[in-house]
PDB file of C-alpha atoms in Angstrom:
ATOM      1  CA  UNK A   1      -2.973 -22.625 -56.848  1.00  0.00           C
ATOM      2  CA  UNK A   2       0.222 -22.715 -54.543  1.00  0.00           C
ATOM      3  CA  UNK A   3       3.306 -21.533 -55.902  1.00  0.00           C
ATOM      4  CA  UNK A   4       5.656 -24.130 -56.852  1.00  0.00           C
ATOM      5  CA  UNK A   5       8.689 -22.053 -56.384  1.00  0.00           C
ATOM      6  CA  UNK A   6       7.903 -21.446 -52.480  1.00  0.00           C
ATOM      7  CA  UNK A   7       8.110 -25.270 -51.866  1.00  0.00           C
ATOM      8  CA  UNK A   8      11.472 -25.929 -52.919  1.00  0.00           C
ATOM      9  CA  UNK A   9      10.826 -29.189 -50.343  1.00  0.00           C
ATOM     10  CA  UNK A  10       8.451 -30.648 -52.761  1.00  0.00           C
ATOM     11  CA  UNK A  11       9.232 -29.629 -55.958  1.00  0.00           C
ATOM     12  CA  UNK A  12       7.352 -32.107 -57.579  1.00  0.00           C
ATOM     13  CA  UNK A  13       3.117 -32.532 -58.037  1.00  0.00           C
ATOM     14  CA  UNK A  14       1.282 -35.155 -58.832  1.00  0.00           C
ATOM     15  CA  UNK A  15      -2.480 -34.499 -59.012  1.00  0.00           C
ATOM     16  CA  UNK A  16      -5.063 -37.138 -60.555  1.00  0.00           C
ATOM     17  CA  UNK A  17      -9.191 -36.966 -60.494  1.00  0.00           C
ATOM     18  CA  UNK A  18     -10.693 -40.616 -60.914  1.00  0.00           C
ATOM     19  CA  UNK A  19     -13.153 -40.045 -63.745  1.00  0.00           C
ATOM     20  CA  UNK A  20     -16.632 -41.534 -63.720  1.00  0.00           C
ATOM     21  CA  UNK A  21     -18.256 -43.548 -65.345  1.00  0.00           C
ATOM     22  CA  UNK A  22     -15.528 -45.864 -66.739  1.00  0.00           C
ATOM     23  CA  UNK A  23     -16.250 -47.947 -69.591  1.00  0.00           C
ATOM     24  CA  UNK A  24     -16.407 -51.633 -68.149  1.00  0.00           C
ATOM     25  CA  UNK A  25     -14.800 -53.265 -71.345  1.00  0.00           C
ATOM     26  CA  UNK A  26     -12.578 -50.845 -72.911  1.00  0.00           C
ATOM     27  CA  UNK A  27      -9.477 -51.239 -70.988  1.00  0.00           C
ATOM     28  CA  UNK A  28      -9.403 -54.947 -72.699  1.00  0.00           C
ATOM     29  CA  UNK A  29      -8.597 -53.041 -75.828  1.00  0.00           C
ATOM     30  CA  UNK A  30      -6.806 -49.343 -74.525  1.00  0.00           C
ATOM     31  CA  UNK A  31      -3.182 -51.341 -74.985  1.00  0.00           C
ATOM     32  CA  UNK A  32      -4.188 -50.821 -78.879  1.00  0.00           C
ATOM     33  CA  UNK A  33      -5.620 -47.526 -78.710  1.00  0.00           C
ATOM     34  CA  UNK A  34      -2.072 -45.879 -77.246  1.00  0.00           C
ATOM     35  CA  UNK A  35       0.020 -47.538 -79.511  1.00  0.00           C
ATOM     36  CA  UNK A  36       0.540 -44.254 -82.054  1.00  0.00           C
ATOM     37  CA  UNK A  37       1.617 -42.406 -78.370  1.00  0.00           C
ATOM     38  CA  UNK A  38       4.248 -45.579 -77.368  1.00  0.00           C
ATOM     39  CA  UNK A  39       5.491 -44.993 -81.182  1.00  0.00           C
ATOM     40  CA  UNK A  40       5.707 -41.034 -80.984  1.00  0.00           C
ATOM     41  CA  UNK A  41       7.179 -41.621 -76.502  1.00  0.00           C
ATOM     42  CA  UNK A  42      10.088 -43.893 -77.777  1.00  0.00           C
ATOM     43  CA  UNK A  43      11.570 -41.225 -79.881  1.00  0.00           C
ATOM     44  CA  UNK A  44      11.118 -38.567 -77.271  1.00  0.00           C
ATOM     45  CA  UNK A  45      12.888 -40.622 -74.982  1.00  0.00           C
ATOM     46  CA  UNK A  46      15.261 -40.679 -76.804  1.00  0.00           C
ATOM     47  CA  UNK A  47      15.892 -37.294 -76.834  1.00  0.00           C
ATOM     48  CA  UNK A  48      14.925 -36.910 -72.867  1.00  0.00           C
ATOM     49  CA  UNK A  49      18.210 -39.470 -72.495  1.00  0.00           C
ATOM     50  CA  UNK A  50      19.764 -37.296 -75.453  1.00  0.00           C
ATOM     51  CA  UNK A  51      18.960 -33.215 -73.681  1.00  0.00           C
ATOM     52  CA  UNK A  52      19.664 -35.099 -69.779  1.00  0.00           C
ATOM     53  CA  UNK A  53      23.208 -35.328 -71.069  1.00  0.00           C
ATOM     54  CA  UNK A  54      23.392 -32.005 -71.910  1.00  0.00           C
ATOM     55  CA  UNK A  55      21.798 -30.875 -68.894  1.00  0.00           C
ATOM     56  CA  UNK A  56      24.086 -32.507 -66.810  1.00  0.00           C
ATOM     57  CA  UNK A  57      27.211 -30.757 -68.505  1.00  0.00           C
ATOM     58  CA  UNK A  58      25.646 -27.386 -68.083  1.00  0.00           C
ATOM     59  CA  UNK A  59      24.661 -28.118 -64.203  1.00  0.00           C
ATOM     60  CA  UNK A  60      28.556 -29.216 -63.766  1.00  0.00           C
ATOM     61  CA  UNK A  61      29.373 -25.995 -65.415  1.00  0.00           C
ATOM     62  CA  UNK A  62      27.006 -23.508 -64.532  1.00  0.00           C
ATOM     63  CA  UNK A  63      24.474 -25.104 -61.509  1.00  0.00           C
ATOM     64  CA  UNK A  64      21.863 -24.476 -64.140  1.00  0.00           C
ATOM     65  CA  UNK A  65      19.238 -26.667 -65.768  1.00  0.00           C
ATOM     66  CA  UNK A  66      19.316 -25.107 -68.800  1.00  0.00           C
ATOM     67  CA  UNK A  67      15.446 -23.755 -68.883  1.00  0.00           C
ATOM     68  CA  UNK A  68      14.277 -25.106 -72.509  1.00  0.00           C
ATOM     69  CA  UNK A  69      16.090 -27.895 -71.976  1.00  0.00           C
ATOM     70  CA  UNK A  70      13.997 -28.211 -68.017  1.00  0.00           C
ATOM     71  CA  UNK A  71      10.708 -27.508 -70.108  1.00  0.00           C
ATOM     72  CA  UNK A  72      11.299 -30.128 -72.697  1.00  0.00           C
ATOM     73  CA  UNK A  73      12.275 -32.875 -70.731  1.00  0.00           C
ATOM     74  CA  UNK A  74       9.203 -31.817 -68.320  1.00  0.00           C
ATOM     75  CA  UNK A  75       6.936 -32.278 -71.388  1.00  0.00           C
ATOM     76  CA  UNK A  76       8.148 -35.769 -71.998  1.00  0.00           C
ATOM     77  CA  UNK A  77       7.469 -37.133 -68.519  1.00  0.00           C
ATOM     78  CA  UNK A  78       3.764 -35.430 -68.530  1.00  0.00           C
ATOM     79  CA  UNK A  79       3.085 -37.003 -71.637  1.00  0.00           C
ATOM     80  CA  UNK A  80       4.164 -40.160 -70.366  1.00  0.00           C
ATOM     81  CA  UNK A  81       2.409 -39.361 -67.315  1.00  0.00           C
ATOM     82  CA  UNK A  82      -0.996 -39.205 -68.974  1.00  0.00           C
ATOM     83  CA  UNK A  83      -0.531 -42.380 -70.912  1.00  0.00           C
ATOM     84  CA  UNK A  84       0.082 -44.592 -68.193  1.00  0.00           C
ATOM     85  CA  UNK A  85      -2.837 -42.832 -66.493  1.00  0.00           C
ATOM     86  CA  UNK A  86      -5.345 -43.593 -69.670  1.00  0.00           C
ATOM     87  CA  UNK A  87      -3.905 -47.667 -70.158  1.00  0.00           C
ATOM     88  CA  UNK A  88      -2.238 -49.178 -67.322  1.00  0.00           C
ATOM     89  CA  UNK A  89      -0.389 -47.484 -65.253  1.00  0.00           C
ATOM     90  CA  UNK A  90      -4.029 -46.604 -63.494  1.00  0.00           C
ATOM     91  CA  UNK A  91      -6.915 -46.797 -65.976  1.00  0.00           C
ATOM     92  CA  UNK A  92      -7.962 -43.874 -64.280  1.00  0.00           C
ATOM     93  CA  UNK A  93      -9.918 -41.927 -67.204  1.00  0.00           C
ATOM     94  CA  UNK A  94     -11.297 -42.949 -70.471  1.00  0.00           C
ATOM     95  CA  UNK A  95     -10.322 -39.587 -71.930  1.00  0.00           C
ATOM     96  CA  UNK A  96      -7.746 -40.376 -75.294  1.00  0.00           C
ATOM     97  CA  UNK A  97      -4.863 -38.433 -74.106  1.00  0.00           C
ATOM     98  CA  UNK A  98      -3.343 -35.671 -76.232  1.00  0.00           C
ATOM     99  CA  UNK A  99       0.007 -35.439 -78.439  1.00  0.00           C
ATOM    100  CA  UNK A 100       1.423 -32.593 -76.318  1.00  0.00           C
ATOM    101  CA  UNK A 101       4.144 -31.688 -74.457  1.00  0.00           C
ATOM    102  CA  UNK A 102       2.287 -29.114 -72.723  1.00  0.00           C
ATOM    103  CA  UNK A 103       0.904 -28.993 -69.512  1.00  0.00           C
ATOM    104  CA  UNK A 104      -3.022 -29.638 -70.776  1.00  0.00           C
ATOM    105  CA  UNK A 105      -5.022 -28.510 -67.151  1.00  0.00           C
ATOM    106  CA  UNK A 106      -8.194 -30.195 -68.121  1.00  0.00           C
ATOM    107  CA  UNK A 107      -6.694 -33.621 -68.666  1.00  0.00           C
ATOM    108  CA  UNK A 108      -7.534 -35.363 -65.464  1.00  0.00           C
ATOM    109  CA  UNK A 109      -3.696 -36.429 -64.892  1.00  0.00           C
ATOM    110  CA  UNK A 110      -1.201 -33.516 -64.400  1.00  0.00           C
ATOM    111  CA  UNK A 111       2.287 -33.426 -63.387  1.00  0.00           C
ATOM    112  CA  UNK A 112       4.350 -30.779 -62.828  1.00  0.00           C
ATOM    113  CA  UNK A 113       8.084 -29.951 -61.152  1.00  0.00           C
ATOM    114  CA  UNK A 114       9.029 -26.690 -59.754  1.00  0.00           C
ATOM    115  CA  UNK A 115      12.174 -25.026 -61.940  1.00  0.00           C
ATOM    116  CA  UNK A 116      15.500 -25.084 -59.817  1.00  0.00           C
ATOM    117  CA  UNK A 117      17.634 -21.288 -60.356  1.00  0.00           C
ATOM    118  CA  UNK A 118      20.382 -23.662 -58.879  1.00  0.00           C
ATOM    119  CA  UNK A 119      21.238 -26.825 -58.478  1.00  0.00           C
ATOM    120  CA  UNK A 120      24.717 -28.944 -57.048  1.00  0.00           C
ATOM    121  CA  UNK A 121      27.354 -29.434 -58.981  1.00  0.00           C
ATOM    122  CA  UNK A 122      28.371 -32.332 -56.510  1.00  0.00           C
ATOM    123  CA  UNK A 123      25.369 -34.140 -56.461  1.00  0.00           C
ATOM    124  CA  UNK A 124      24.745 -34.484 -60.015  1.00  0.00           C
ATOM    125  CA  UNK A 125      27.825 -36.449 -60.714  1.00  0.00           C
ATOM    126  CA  UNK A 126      26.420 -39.018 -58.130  1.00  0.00           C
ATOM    127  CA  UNK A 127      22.759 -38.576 -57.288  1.00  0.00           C
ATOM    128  CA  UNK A 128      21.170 -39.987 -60.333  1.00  0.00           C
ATOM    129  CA  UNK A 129      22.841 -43.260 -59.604  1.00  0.00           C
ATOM    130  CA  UNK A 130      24.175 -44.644 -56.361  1.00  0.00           C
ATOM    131  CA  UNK A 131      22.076 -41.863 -54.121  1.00  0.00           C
ATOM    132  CA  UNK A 132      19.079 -43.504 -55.751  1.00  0.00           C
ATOM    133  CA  UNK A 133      19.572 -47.176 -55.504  1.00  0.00           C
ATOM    134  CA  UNK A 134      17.577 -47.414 -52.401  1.00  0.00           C
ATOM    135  CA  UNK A 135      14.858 -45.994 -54.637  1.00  0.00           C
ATOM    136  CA  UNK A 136      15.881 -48.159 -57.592  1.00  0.00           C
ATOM    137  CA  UNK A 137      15.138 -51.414 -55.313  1.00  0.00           C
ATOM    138  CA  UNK A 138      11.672 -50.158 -54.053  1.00  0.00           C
ATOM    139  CA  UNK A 139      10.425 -48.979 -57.193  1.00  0.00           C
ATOM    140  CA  UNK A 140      11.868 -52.018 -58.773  1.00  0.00           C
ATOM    141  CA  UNK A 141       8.585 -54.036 -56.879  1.00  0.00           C
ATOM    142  CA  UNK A 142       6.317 -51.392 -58.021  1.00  0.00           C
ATOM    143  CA  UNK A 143       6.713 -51.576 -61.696  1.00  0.00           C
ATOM    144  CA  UNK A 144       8.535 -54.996 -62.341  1.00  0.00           C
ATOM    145  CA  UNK A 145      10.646 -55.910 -65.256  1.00  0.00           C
ATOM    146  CA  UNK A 146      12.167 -58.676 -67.163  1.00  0.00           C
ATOM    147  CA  UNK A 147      14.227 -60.862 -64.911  1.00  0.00           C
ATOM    148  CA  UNK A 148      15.775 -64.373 -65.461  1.00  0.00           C
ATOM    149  CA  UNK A 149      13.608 -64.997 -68.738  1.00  0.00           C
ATOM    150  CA  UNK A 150      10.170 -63.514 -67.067  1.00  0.00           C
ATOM    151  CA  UNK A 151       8.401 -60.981 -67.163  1.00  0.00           C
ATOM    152  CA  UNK A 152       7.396 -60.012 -63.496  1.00  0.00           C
ATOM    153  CA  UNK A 153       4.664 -57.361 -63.849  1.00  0.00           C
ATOM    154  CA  UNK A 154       5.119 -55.404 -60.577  1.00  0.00           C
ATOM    155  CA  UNK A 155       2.896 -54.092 -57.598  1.00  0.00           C
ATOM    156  CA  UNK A 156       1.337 -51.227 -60.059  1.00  0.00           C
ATOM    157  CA  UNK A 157       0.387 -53.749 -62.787  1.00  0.00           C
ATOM    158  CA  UNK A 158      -1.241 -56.109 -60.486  1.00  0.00           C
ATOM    159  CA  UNK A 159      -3.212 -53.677 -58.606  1.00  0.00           C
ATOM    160  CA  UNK A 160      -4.492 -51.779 -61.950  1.00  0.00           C
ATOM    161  CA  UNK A 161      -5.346 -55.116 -63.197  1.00  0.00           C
ATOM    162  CA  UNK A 162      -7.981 -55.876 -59.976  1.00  0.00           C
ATOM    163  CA  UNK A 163      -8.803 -52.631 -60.177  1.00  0.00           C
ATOM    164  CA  UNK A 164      -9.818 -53.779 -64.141  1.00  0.00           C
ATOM    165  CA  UNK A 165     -11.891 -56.391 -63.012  1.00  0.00           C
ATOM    166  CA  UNK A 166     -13.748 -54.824 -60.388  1.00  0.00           C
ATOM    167  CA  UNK A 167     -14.957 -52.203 -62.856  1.00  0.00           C
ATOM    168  CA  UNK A 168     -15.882 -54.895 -65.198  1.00  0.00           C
ATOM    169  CA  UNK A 169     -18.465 -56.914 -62.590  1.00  0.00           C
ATOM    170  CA  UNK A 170     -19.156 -54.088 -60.318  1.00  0.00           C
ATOM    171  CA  UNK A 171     -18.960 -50.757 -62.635  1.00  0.00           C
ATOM    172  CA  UNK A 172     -16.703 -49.211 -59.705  1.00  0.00           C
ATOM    173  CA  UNK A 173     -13.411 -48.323 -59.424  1.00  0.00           C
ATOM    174  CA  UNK A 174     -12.778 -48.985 -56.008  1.00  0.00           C
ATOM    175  CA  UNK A 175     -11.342 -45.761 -54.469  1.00  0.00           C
ATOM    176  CA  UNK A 176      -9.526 -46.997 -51.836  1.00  0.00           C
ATOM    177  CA  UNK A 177      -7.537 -48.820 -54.972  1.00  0.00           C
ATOM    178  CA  UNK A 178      -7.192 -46.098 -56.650  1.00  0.00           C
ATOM    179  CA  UNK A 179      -5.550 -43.750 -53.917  1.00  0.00           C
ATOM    180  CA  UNK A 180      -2.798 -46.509 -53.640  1.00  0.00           C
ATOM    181  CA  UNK A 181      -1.966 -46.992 -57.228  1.00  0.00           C
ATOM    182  CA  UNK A 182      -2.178 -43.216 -57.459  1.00  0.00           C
ATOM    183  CA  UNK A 183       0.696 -42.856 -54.098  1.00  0.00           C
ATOM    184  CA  UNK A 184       2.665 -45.919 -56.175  1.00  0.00           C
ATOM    185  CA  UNK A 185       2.568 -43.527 -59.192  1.00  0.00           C
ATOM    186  CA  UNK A 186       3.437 -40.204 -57.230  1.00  0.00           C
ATOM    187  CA  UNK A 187       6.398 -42.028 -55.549  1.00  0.00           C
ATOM    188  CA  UNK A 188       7.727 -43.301 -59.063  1.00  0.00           C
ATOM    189  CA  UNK A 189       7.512 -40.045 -60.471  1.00  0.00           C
ATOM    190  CA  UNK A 190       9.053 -38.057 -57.926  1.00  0.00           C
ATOM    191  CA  UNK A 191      12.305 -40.666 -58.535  1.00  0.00           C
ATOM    192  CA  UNK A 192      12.060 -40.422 -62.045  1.00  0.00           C
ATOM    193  CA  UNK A 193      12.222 -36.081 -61.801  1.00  0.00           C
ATOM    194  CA  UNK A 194      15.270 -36.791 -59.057  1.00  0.00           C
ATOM    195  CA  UNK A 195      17.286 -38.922 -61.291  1.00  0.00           C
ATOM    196  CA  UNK A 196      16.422 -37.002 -64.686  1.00  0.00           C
ATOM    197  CA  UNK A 197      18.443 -34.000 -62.047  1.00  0.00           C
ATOM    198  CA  UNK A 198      15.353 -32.059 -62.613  1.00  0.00           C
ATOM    199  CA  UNK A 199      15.967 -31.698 -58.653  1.00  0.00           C
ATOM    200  CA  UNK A 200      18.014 -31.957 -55.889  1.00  0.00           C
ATOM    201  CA  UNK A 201      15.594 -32.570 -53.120  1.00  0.00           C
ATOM    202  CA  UNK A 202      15.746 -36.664 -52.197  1.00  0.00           C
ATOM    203  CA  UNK A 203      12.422 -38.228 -52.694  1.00  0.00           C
ATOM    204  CA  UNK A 204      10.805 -39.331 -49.805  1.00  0.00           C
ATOM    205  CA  UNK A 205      10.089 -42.914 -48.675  1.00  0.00           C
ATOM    206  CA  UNK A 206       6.596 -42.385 -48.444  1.00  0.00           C
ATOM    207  CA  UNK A 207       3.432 -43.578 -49.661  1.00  0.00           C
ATOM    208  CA  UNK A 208       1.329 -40.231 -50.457  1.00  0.00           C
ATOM    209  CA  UNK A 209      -1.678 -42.147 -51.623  1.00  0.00           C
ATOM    210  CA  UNK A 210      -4.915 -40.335 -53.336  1.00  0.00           C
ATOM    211  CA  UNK A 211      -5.079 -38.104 -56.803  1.00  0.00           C
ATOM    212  CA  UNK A 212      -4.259 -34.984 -54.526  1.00  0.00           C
ATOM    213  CA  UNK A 213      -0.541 -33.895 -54.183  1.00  0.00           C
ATOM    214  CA  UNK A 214      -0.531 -33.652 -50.015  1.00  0.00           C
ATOM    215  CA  UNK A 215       0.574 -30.409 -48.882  1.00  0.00           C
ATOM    216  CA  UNK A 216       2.093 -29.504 -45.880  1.00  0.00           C
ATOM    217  CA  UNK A 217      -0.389 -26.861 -43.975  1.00  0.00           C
ATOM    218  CA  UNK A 218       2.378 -23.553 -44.939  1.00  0.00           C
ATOM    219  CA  UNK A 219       1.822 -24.190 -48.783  1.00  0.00           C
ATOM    220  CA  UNK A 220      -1.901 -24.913 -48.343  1.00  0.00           C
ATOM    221  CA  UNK A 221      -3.585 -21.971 -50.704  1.00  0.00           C
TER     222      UNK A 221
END
């Protein structure tokens, strides 16, 4: 496994396995089946928005994420992570996932960010907002929202939503689907870990697509 601490230039991972089979029918229903983990998510974001806060007092400080703090807030966005991975962010495993914070390696979504010892004192006061409006607009298309009195549902929501039927006539995911809603994914998270200032290295505009975090050939194990 490579050493997240030597690639301070991509501090964060996003690694997915499509499982197989897929049950044809049971992503009709999977939007009732994660409701106890939306209940148990809003509270902890909650608290993310709550411990960000204080994280962003001691980085002014100190240049310090404040490690439990780091590990908390890290917990939140895996969990999160393998929710939208199970219902509709991908629909990419049938496997319930668990209540935990932890990092769970057998769960076939895993996330993880590499621990800054410092971080700018500058850039925290403006990176988690105007630095990442360029990001705000792209992402914006990728997961939708509620504008003018409609719902739009986004590039991610469409795309896991083919990606539905197809398994429903066909019994296939379609991989080359996959690998692009998993890239869409990947580039959403790595905004979401700049902006929570769990980083200071500026996402990149690019489309890594496929469950396997790309590497560049010096971090290759």
């Amino acid at each position: 496994m490579t050493n997240l601490a030597k690639t301070p230039d991509r501090p964060v991972r996003v690694n997915a396995v499509l499982d197989t089979p897929l049950s044809r029918w049971l992503w009709l229903v999977k939007w009732i089946l994660v409701i106890p983990h939306y209940v148990v998510l809003f509270f902890l974001w909650i608290a993310f928005m709550l411990v960000s806060v204080v994280a962003f007092f001691g980085i002014l400080f100190t240049e310090r994420y404040p490690r439990s703090l780091f590990d908390f807030n890290l917990g939140v966005m895996r969990w999160s992570w393998r929710v939208a991975y199970y219902s509709y962010g991908a629909l990419g495993t049938d496997r319930y996932p668990p209540f935990s914070l932890g990092e769970e390696p057998d769960y076939p979504a895993r996330l993880d960010v590499a621990y800054p010892e410092r971080l700018s004192r500058g850039l925290v006061l403006v990176k988690w907002w105007l630095l990442a409006i360029p990001h705000y607009i792209v992402i914006g298309f990728f997961l939708g929202g509620f504008h003018f009195g409609w719902w739009d549902g986004g590039l991610v929501a469409v795309l896991v939503l083919i990606a539905a039927v197809a398994m429903a006539f066909t019994e296939q995911y379609p991989r080359s689907l996959f690998d692009l809603i998993l890239g869409l994914n990947r580039w959403v998270l790595r905004v979401a870990a700049y902006v929570a200032l769990m980083t200071d290295t500026y996402p990149p505009f690019r489309l890594d697509m496929g469950g396997t975090e790309p590497y560049a050939p010096e971090d290759r194990p």
